[in-house]
Coordinates of C-alpha atoms in Angstrom, one line a residue:
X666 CA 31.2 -111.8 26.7
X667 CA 34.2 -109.9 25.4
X668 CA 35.8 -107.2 28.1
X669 CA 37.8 -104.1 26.5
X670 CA 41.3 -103.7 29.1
X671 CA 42.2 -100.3 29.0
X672 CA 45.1 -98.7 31.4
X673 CA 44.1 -95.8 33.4
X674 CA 45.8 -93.2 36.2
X675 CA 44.5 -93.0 39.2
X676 CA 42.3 -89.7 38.3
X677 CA 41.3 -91.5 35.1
X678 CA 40.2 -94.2 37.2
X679 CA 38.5 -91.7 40.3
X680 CA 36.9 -89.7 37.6
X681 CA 35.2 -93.3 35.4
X682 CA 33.5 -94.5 38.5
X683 CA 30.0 -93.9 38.9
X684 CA 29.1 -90.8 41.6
X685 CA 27.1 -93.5 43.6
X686 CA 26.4 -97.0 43.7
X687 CA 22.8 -96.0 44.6
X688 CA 20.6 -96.6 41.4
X689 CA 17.1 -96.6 40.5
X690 CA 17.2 -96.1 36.6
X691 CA 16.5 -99.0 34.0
X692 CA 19.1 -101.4 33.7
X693 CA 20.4 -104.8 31.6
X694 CA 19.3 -107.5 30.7
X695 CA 15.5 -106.3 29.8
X696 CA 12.9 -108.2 31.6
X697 CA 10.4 -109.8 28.7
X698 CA 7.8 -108.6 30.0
X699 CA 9.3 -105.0 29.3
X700 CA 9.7 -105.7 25.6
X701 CA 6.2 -107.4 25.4
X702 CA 4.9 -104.2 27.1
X703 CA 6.5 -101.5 25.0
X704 CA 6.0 -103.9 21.9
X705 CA 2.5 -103.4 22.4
X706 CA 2.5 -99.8 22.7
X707 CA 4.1 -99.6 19.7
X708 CA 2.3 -100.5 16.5
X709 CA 2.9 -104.3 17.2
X710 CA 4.8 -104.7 14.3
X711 CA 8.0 -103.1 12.4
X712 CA 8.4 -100.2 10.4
X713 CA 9.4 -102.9 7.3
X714 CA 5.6 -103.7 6.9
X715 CA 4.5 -100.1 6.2
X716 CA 5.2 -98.8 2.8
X717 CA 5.6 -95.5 1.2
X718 CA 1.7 -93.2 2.3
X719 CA 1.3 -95.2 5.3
X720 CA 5.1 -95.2 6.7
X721 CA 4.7 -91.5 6.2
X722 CA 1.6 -91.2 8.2
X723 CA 2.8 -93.1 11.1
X724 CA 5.7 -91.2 11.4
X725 CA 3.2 -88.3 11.7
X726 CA 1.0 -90.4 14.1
X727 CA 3.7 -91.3 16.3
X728 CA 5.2 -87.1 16.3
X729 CA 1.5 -86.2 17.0
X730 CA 1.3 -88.9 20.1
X731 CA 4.6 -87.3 21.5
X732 CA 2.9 -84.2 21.5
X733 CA 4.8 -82.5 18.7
X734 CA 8.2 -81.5 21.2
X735 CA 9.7 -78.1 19.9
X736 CA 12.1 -77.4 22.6
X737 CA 15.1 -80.6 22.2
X738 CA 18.3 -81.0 23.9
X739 CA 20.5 -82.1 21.2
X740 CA 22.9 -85.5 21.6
X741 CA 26.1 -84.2 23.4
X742 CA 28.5 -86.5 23.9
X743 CA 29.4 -86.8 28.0
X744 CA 27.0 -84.0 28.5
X745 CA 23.4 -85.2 27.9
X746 CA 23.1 -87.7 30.4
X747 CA 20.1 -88.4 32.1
X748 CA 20.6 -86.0 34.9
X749 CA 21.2 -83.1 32.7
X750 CA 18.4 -84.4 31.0
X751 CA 16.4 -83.8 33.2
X752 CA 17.4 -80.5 34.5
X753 CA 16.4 -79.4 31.1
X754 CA 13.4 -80.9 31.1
X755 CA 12.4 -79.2 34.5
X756 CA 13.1 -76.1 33.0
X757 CA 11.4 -76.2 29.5
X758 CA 12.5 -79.0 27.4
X759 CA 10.2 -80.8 25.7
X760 CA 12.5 -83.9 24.4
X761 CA 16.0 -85.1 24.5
X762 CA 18.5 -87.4 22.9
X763 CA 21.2 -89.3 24.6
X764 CA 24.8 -88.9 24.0
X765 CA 26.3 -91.1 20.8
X766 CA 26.3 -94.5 22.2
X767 CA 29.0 -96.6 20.5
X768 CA 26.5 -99.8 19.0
X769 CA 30.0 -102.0 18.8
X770 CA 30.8 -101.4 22.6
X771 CA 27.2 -101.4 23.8
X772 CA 26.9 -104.9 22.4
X773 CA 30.1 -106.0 23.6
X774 CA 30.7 -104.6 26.9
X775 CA 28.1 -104.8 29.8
X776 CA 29.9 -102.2 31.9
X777 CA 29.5 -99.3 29.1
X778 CA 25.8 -100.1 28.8
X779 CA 25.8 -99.6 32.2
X780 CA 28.0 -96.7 32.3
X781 CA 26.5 -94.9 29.4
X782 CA 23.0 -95.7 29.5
X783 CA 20.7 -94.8 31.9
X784 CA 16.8 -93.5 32.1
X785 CA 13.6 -93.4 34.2
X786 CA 9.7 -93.1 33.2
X787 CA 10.2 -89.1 33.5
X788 CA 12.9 -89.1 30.7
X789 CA 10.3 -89.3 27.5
X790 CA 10.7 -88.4 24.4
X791 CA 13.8 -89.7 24.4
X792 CA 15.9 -89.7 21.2
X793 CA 18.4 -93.2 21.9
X794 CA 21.8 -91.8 19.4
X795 CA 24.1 -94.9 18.1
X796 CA 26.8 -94.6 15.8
X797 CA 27.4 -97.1 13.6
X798 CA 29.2 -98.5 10.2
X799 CA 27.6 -102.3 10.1
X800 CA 23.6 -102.8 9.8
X801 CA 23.6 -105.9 11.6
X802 CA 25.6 -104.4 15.2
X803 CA 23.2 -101.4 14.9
X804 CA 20.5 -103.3 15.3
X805 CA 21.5 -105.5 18.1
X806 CA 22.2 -102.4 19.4
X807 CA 19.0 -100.8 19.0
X808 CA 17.4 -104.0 20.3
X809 CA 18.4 -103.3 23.8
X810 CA 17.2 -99.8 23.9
X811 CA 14.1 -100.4 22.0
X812 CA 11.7 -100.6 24.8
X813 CA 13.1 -97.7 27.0
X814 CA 12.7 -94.5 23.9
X815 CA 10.6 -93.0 21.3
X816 CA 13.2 -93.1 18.6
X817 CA 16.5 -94.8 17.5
X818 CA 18.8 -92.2 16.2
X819 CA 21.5 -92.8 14.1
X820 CA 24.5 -90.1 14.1
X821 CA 25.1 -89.0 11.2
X822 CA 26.8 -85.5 11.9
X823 CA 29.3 -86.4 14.4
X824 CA 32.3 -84.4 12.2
X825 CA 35.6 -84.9 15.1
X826 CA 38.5 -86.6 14.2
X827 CA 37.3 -89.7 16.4
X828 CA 34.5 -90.1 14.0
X829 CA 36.7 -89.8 11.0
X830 CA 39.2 -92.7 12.4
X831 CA 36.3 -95.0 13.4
X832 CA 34.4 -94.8 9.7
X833 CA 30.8 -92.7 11.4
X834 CA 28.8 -89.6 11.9
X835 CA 29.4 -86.9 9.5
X836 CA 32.2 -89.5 7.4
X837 CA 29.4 -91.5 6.0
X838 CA 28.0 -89.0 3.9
X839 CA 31.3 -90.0 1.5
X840 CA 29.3 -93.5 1.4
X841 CA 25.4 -93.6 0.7
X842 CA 24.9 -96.9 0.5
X843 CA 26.2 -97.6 3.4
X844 CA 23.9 -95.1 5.4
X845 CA 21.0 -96.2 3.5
X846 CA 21.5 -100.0 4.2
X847 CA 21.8 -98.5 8.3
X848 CA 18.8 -97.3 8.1
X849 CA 16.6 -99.6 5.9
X850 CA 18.1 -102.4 8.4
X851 CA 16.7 -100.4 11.8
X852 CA 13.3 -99.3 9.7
X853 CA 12.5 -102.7 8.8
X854 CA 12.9 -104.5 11.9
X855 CA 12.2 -102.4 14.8
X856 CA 8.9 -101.3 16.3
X857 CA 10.2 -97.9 17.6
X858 CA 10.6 -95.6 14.5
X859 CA 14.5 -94.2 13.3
X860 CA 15.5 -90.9 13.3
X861 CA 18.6 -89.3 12.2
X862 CA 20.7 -86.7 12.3
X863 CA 22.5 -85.2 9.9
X864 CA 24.9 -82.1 8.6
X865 CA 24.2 -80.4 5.3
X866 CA 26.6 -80.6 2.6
X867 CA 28.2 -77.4 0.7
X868 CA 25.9 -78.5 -2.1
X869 CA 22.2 -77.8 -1.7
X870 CA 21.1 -80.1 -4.1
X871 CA 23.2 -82.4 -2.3
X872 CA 21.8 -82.2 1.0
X873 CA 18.1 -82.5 -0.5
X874 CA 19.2 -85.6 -2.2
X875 CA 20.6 -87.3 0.8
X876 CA 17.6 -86.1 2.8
X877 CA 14.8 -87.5 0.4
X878 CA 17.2 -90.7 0.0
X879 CA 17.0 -90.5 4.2
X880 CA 13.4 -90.7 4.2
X881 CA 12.7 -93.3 1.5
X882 CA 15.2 -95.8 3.5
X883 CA 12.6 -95.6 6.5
X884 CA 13.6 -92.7 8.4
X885 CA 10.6 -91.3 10.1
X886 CA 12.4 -88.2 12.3
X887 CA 15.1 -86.1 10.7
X888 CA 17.2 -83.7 12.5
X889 CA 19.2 -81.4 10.6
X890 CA 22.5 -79.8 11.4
X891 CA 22.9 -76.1 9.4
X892 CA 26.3 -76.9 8.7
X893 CA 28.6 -78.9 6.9
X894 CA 31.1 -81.4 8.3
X895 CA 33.9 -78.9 8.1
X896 CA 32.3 -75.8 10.2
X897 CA 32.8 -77.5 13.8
X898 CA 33.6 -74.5 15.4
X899 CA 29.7 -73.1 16.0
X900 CA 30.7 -69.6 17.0
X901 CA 32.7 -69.2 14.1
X902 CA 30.5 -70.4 11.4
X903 CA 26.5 -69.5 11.6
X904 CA 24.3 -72.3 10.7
X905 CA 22.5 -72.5 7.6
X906 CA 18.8 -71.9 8.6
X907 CA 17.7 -71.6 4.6
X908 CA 19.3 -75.1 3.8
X909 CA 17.1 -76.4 7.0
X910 CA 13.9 -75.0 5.4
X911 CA 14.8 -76.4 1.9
X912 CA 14.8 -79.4 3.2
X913 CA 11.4 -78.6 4.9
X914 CA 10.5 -78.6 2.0
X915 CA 11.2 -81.5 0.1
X916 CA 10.7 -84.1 2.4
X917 CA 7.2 -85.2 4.1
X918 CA 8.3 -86.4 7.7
X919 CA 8.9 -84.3 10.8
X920 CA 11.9 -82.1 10.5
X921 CA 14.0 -80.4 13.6
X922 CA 16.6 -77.9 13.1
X923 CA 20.0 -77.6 14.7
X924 CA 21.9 -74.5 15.1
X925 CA 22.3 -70.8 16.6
X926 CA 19.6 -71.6 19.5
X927 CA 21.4 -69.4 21.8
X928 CA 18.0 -68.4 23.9
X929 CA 14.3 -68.7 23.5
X930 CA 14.3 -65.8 20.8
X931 CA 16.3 -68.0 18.5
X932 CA 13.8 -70.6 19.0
X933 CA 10.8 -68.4 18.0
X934 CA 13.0 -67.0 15.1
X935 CA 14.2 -70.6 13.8
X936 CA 10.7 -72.0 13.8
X937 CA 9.5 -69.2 11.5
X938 CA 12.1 -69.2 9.0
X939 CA 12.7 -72.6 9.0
X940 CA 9.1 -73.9 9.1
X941 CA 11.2 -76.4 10.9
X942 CA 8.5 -78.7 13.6
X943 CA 11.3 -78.5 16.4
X944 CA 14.9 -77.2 17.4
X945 CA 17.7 -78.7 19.1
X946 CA 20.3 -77.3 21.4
X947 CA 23.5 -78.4 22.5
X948 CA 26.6 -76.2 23.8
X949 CA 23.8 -72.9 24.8
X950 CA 22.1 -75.4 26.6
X951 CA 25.6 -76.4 28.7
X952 CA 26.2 -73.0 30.1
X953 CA 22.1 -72.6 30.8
X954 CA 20.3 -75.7 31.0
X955 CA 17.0 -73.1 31.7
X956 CA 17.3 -71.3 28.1
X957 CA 14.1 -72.9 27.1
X958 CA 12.4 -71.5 29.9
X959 CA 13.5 -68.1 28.6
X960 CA 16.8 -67.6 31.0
X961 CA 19.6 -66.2 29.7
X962 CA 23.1 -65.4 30.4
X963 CA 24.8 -62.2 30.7
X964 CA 26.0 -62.8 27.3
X965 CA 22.2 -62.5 25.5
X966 CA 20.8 -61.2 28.4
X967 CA 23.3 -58.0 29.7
X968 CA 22.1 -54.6 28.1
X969 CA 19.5 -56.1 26.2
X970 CA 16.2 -54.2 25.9
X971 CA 13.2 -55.8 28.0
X972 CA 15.7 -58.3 29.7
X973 CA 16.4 -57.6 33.9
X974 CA 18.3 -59.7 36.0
X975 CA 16.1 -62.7 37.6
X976 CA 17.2 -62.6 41.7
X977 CA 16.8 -66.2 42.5
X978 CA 17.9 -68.5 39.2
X979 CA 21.4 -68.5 38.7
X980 CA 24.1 -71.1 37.5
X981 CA 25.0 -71.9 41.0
X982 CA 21.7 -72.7 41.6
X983 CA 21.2 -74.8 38.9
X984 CA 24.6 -76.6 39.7
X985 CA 23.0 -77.5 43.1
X986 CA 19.7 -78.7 41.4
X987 CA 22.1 -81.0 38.7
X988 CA 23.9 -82.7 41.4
X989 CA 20.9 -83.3 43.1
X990 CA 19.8 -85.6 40.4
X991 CA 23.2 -86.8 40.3
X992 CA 23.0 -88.3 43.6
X993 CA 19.4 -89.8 42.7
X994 CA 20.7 -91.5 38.7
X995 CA 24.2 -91.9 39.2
X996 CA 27.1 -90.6 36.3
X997 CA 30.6 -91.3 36.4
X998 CA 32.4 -88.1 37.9
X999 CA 33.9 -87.3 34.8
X1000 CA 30.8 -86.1 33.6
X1001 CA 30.2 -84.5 36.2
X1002 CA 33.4 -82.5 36.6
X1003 CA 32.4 -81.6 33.0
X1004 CA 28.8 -79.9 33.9
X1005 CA 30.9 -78.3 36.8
X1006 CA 33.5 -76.6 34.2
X1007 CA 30.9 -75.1 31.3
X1008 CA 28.2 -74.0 34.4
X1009 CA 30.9 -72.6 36.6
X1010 CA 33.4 -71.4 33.8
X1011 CA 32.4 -67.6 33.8
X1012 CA 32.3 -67.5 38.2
X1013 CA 36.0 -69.6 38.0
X1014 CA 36.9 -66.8 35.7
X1015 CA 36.3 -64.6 38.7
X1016 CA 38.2 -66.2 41.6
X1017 CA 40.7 -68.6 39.8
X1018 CA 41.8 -69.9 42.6
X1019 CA 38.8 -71.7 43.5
X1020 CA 39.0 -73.2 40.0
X1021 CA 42.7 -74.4 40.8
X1022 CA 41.6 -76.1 43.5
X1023 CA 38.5 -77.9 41.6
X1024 CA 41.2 -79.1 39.2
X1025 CA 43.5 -80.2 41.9
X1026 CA 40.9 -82.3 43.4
X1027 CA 41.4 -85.9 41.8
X1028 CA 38.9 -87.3 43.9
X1029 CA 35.3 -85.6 43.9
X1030 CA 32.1 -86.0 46.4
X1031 CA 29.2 -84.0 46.3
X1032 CA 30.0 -82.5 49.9
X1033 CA 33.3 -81.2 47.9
X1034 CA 30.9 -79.6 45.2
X1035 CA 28.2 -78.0 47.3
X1036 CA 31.3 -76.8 49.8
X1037 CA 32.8 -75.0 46.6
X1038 CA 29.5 -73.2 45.2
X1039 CA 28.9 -71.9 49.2
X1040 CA 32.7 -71.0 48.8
X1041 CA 32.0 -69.0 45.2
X1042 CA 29.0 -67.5 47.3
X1043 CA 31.1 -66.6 50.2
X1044 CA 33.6 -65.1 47.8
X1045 CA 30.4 -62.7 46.8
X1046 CA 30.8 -64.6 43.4
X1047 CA 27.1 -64.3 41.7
X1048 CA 26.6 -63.9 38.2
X1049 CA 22.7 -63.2 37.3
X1050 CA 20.5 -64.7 35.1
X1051 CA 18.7 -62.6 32.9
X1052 CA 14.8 -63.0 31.8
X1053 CA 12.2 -61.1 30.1
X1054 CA 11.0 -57.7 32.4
X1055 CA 7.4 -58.9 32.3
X1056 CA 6.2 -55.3 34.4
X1057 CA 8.1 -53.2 31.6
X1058 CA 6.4 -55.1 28.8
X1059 CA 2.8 -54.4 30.8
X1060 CA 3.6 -50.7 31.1
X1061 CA 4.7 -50.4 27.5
X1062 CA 1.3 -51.2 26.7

């Protein structure tokens, strides 16, 4: 089997390792019995054999056996591993994708399977992202992952520069054909159904186009990103929640929407206007893995009407519960060190030093990460989050 040789520093090389050798998650090669198993779960045979009425009403039949998730933690690369996974799920989320897995690498190199992929019987729905360019290394791919998810995602939002250089995500919307032929090639040979995800181009007509062309290649699950490939920067441009509904609109399979889910009023607000059957979440979700659960920060949450500080949740907190299925499903640290950053970025800001000496440590443990949030607390570092004043709601009435 091919081996990729890359050169690495020392903290590159500290940070790639996994936090502990201790694993209990799923793990390669499948056992056959696990594919005969999930096979027969499934519908016992591919999506190819279903045709136009009755590949629509299995994709319905297998939303409505998931139990219809609404609250979805969006694919982030290095950031929606299975730990962070499941902290979501413990506090509200419904569903979840995995980061972009590269299909070319996971085929080719055992150690990124190993390293990227990871789940458990708790971690369901789960959405399984590759990216992809070639029909026939997608589906090799999607093979391997087949019996451990609900779906098989292909990215087809990613809009970085990596993408861009590597021909995927959001850069094959300048090539139909090619993204048709990915997902007629999953749709018609796989038992699990295909979703993907998409961005919205700055033609309407356009974007209902490519959706209805989405969902006649086989696609059974589409996820739609409110803005085009050149808004990245999702603080800066506000996603397109009428584009989302349009597309609601024209096409007959489950739709989820992606895009200003900041905290659980967004949710409520995007599921009416968009008639969408779900949302996703990605960077909100960094900073407070509990906003489905109605938490927010003091961003959404300071000075807001009806909203009081919650005295037990906070960041820290959630941190400590993070690392704690860290040490159960091992990461490599670099993930880790990234949770650390976006959950811990607004106490750092507060005693920099303590951040200076996070980024000075090369080498991390878990004693060094539960020694620095008792440091922040020693410090008299707590920022609050903020939920719904249930007693003020009561008295209004």
């Amino acid at each position: 089997m091919a081996t990729k040789t890359i050169n690495l520093n020392t903290e590159d090389i500290e940070d790639d390792c996994l936090c502990s050798e201790i694993t209990t998650t799923c793990s390669f090669p499948l056992e056959q019995k696990d594919v005969e198993e999930t096979q027969s779960l499934a519908l016992n045979r591919p999506n190819g054999y279903l045709k136009g009425e009755s590949r629509i009403e299995r994709a319905w039949s297998h939303w409505k056996k998931l139990g219809e998730p609404k609250l979805i933690v969006a694919p982030m690369v290095d950031n929606s591993e299975l730990p962070f996974r499941l902290l979501c799920r413990k506090y509200g989320a419904e569903a979840a994708y995995t980061p972009m897995l590269h299909s070319r690498l996971f085929n080719e190199d055992e150690k990124y399977r190993a390293m990227e992929f990871s789940t458990c019987k708790e971690d369901r729905p789960l959405f399984v992202q590759f990216c992809a360019n070639n029909p026939d290394t997608l589906l090799e791919a999607a093979r391997k992952v087949e019996p451990h998810c609900d779906y098989v995602d292909i990215n087809f939002g990613c809009p970085q520069r990596i993408a861009k250089r590597g021909n995927y995500g959001a850069f094959l919307m300048d090539n139909l054909s090619l993204v048709k032929s990915l997902v007629e090639k999953l749709a018609n040979n796989l038992n699990v159904p295909v979703s993907c995800k998409i961005r919205i181009f700055p033609n309407l007509q356009d974007t209902l186009s490519y959706a209805k062309m989405l969902e006649d290649a086989g696609c059974s699950l589409l996820a739609v990103h409110g803005r085009t490939r050149d808004e990245k920067d999702g603080r800066k441009f506000r996603a397109n929640w009428e584009a989302i509904k349009a597309v609601r609109n024209v096409v007959r399979i489950p739709v989820l929407a992606n895009g200003n889910i900041r905290h659980i009023d967004d949710v409520h607000s995007c599921l009416e206007e968009t008639g969408a059957d779900g949302v996703l979440s990605a960077d909100p979700l960094l900073e407070n893995p509990a906003l489905f659960a109605g938490y927010r920060t003091a961003e959404w949450g300071l000075g807001v009407a009806g909203m009081k500080e919650d005295d037990k949740l906070d960041q820290a907190e959630l941190l400590i519960e993070y690392l704690r299925f860290c040490e159960r499903y091992p990461v490599p640290w670099r993930i880790i060190r990234s949770h650390v950053h976006k959950l811990l970025g607004e106490w750092f800001r507060i005693q920099p030093n303590v951040r200076e000496d996070f980024n000075k440590q090369y080498k991390l443990t878990f004693e060094f990460l539960y020694d620095l949030v008792n440091r922040l607390k020693e410090l008299g570092v707590r920022i609050p989050l903020y939920v719904k004043d249930t007693q003020q709601a009561v008295s209004a009435n």
